[in-house]
mmCIF file of N, CA and C in Angstrom:
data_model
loop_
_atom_site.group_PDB
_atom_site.id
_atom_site.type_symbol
_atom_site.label_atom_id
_atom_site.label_comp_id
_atom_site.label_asym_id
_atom_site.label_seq_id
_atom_site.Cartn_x
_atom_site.Cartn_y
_atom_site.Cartn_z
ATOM 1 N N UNK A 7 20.535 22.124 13.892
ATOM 2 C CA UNK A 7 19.294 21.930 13.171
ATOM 3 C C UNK A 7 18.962 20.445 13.213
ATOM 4 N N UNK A 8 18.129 20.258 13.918
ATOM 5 C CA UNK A 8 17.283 18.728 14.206
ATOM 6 C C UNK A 8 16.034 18.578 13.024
ATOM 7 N N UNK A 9 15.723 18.039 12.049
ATOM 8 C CA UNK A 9 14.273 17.606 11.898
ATOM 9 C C UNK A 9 13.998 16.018 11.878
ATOM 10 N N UNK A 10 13.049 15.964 12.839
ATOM 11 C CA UNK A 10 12.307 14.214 12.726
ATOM 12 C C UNK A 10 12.348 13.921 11.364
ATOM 13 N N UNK A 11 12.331 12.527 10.981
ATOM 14 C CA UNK A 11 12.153 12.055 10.040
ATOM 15 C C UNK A 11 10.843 12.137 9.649
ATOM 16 N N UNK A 12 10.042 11.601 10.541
ATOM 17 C CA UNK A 12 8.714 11.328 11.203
ATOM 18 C C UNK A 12 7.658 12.852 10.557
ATOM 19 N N UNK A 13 8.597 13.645 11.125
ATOM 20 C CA UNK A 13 8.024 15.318 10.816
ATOM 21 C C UNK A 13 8.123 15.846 9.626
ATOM 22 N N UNK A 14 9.109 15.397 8.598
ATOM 23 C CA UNK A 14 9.240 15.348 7.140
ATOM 24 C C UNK A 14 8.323 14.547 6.522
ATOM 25 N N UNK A 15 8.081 13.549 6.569
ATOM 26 C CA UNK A 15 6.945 12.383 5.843
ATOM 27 C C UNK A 15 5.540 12.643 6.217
ATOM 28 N N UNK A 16 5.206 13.071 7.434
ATOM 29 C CA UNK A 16 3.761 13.807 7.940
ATOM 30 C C UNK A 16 3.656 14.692 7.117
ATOM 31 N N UNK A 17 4.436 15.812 6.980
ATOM 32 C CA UNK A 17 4.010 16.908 5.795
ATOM 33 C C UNK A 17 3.987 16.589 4.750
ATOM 34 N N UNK A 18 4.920 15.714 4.215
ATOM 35 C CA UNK A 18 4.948 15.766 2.681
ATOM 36 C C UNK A 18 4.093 14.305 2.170
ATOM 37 N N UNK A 19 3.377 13.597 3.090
ATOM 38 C CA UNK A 19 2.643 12.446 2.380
ATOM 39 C C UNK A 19 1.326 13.023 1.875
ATOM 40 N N UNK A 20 0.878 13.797 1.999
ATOM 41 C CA UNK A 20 -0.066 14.240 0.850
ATOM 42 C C UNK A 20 0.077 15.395 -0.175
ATOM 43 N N UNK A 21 1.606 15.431 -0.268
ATOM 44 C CA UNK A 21 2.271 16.588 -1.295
ATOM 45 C C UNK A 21 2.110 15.181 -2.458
ATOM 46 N N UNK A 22 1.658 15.770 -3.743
ATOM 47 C CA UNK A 22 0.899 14.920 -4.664
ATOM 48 C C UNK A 22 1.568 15.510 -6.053
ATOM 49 N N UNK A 23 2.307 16.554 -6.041
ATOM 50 C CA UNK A 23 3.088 17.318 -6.952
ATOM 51 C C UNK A 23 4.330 16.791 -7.547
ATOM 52 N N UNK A 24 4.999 15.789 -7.069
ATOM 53 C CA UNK A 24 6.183 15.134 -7.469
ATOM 54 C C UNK A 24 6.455 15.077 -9.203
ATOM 55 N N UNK A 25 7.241 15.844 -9.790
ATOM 56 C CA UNK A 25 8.414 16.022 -9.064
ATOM 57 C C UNK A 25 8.173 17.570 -8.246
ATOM 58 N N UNK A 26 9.137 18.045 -7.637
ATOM 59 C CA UNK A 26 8.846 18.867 -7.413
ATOM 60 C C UNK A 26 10.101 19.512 -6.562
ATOM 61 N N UNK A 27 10.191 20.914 -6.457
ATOM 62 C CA UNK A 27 11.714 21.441 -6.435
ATOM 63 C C UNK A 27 11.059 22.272 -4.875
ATOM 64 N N UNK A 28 12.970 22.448 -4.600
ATOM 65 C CA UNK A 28 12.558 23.201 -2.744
ATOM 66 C C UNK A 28 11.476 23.992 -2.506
ATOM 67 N N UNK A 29 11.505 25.053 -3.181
ATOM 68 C CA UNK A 29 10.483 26.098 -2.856
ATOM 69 C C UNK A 29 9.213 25.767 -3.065
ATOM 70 N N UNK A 30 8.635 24.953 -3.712
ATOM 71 C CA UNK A 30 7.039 24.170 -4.178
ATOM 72 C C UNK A 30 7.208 23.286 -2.835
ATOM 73 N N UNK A 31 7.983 22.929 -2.821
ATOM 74 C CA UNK A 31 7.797 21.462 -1.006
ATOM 75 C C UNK A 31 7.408 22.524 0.055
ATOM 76 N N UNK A 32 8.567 23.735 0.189
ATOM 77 C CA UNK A 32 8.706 24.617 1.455
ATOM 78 C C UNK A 32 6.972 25.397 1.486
ATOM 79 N N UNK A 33 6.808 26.104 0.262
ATOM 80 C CA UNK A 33 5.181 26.661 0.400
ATOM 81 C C UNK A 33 4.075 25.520 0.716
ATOM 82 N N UNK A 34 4.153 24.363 0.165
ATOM 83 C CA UNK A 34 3.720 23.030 0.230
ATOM 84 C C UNK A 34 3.205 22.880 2.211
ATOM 85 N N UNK A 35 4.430 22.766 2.743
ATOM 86 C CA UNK A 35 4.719 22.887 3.644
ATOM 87 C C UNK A 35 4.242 24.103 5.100
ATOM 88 N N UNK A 36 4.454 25.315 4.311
ATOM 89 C CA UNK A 36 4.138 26.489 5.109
ATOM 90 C C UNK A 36 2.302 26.317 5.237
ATOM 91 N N UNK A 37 1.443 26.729 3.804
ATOM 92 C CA UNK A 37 0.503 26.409 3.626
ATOM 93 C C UNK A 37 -0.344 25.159 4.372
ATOM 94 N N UNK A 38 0.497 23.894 4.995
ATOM 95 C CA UNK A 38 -0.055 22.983 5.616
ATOM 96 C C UNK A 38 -0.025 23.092 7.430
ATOM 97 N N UNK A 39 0.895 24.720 7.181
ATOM 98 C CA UNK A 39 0.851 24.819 9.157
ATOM 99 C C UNK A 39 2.196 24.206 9.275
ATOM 100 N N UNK A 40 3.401 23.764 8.857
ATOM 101 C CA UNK A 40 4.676 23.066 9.188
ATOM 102 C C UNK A 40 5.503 24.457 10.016
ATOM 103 N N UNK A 41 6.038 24.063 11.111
ATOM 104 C CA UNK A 41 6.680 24.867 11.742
ATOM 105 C C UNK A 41 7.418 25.991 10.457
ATOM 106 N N UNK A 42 8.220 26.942 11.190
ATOM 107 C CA UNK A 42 9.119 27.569 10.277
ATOM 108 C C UNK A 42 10.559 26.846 10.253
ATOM 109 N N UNK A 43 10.726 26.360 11.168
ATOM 110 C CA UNK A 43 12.218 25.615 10.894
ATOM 111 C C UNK A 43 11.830 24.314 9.935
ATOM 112 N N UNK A 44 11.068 23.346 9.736
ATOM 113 C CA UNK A 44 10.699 22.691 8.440
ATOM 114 C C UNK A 44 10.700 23.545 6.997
ATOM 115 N N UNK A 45 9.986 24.572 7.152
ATOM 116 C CA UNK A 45 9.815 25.651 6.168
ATOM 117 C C UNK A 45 10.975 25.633 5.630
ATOM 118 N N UNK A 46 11.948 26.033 6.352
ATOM 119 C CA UNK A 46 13.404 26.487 6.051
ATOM 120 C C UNK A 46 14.435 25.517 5.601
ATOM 121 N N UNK A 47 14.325 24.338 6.096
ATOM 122 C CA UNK A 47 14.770 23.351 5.946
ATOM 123 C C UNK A 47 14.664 23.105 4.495
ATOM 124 N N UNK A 48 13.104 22.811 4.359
ATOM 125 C CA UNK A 48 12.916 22.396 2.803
ATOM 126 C C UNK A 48 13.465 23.445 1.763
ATOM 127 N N UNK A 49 13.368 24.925 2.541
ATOM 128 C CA UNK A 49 13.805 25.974 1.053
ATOM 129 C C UNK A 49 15.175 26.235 0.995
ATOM 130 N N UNK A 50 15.990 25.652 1.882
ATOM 131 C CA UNK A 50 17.621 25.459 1.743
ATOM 132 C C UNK A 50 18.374 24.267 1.640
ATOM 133 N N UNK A 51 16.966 23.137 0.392
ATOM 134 C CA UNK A 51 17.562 22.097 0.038
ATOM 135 C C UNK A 51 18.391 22.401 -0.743
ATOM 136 N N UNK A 52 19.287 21.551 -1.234
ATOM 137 C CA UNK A 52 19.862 22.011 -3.176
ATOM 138 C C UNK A 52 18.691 21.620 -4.394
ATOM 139 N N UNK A 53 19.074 22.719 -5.202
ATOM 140 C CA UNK A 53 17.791 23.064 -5.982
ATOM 141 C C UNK A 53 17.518 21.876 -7.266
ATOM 142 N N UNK A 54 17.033 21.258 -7.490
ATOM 143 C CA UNK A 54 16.995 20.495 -8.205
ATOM 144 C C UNK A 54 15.385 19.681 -7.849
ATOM 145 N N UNK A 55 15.178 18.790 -8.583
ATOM 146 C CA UNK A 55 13.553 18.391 -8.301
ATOM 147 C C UNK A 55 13.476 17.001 -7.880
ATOM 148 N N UNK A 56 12.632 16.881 -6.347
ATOM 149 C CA UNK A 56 13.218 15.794 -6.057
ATOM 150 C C UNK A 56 12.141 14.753 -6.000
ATOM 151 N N UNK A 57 11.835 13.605 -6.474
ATOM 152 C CA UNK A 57 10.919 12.734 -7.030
ATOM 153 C C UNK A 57 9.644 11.982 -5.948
ATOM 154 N N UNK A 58 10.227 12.180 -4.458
ATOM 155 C CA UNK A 58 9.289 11.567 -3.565
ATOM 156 C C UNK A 58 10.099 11.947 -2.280
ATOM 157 N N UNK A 59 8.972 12.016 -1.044
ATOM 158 C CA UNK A 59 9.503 12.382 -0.100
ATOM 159 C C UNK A 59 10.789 11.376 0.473
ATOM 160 N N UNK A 60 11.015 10.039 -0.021
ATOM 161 C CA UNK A 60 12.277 9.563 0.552
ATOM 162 C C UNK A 60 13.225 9.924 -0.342
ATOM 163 N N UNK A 61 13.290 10.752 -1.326
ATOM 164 C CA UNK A 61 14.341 11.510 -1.886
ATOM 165 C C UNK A 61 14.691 13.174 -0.826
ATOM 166 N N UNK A 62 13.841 13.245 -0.884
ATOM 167 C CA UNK A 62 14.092 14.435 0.131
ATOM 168 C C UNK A 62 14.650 13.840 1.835
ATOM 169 N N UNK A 63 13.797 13.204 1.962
ATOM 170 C CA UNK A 63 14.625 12.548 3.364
ATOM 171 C C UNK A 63 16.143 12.292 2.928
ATOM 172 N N UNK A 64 16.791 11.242 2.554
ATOM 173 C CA UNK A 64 17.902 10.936 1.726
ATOM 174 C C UNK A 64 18.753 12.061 1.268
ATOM 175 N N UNK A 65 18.543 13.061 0.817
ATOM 176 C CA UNK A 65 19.333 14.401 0.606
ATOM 177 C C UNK A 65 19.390 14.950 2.241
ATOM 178 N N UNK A 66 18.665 15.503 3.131
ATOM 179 C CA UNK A 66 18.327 15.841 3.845
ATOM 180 C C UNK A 66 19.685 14.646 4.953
ATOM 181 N N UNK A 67 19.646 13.995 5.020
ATOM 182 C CA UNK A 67 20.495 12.792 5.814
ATOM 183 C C UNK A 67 21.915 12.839 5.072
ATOM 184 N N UNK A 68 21.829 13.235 4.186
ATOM 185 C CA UNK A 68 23.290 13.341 3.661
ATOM 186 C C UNK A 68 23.915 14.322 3.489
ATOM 187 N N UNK A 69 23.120 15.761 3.506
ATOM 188 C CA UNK A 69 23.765 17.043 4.032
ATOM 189 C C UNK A 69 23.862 16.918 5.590
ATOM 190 N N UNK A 70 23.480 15.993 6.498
ATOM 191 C CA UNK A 70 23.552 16.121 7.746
ATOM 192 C C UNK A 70 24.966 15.259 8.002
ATOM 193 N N UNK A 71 25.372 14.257 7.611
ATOM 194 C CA UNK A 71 26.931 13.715 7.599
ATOM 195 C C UNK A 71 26.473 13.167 8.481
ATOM 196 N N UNK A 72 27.579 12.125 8.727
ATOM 197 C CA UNK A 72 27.458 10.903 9.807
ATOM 198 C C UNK A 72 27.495 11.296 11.178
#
């Protein structure tokens, strides 16, 4: 599972909902045309609400390990 960084911040810079938890980003997301592997990505974050898209990047980079 690859996602751009680039391809995370395109979708979510006009997500205006912050805070806001996986499944609100992932519909967020679907609704804006984001592939389905983004889709998926965002709805198998850990669940909790995450404050701006470089919080989600940042989780996202740290379930991916070095």
């Amino acid at each position: 599972m690859h996602i751009e960084t680039a391809e995370i911040v395109t979708t979510l810079s006009r997500f205006d909902q912050w805070p806001a938890r996986p499944h609100a980003l992932a519909r967020y997301a679907e609704d804006t045309g984001a592939d389905d592997l983004l889709v998926g990505v965002l709805r198998s974050l850990p669940d909790h609400a995450y404050t701006d898209v470089d919080d989600v990047r940042t989780t996202l980079a740290n379930l991916s390990g070095p």
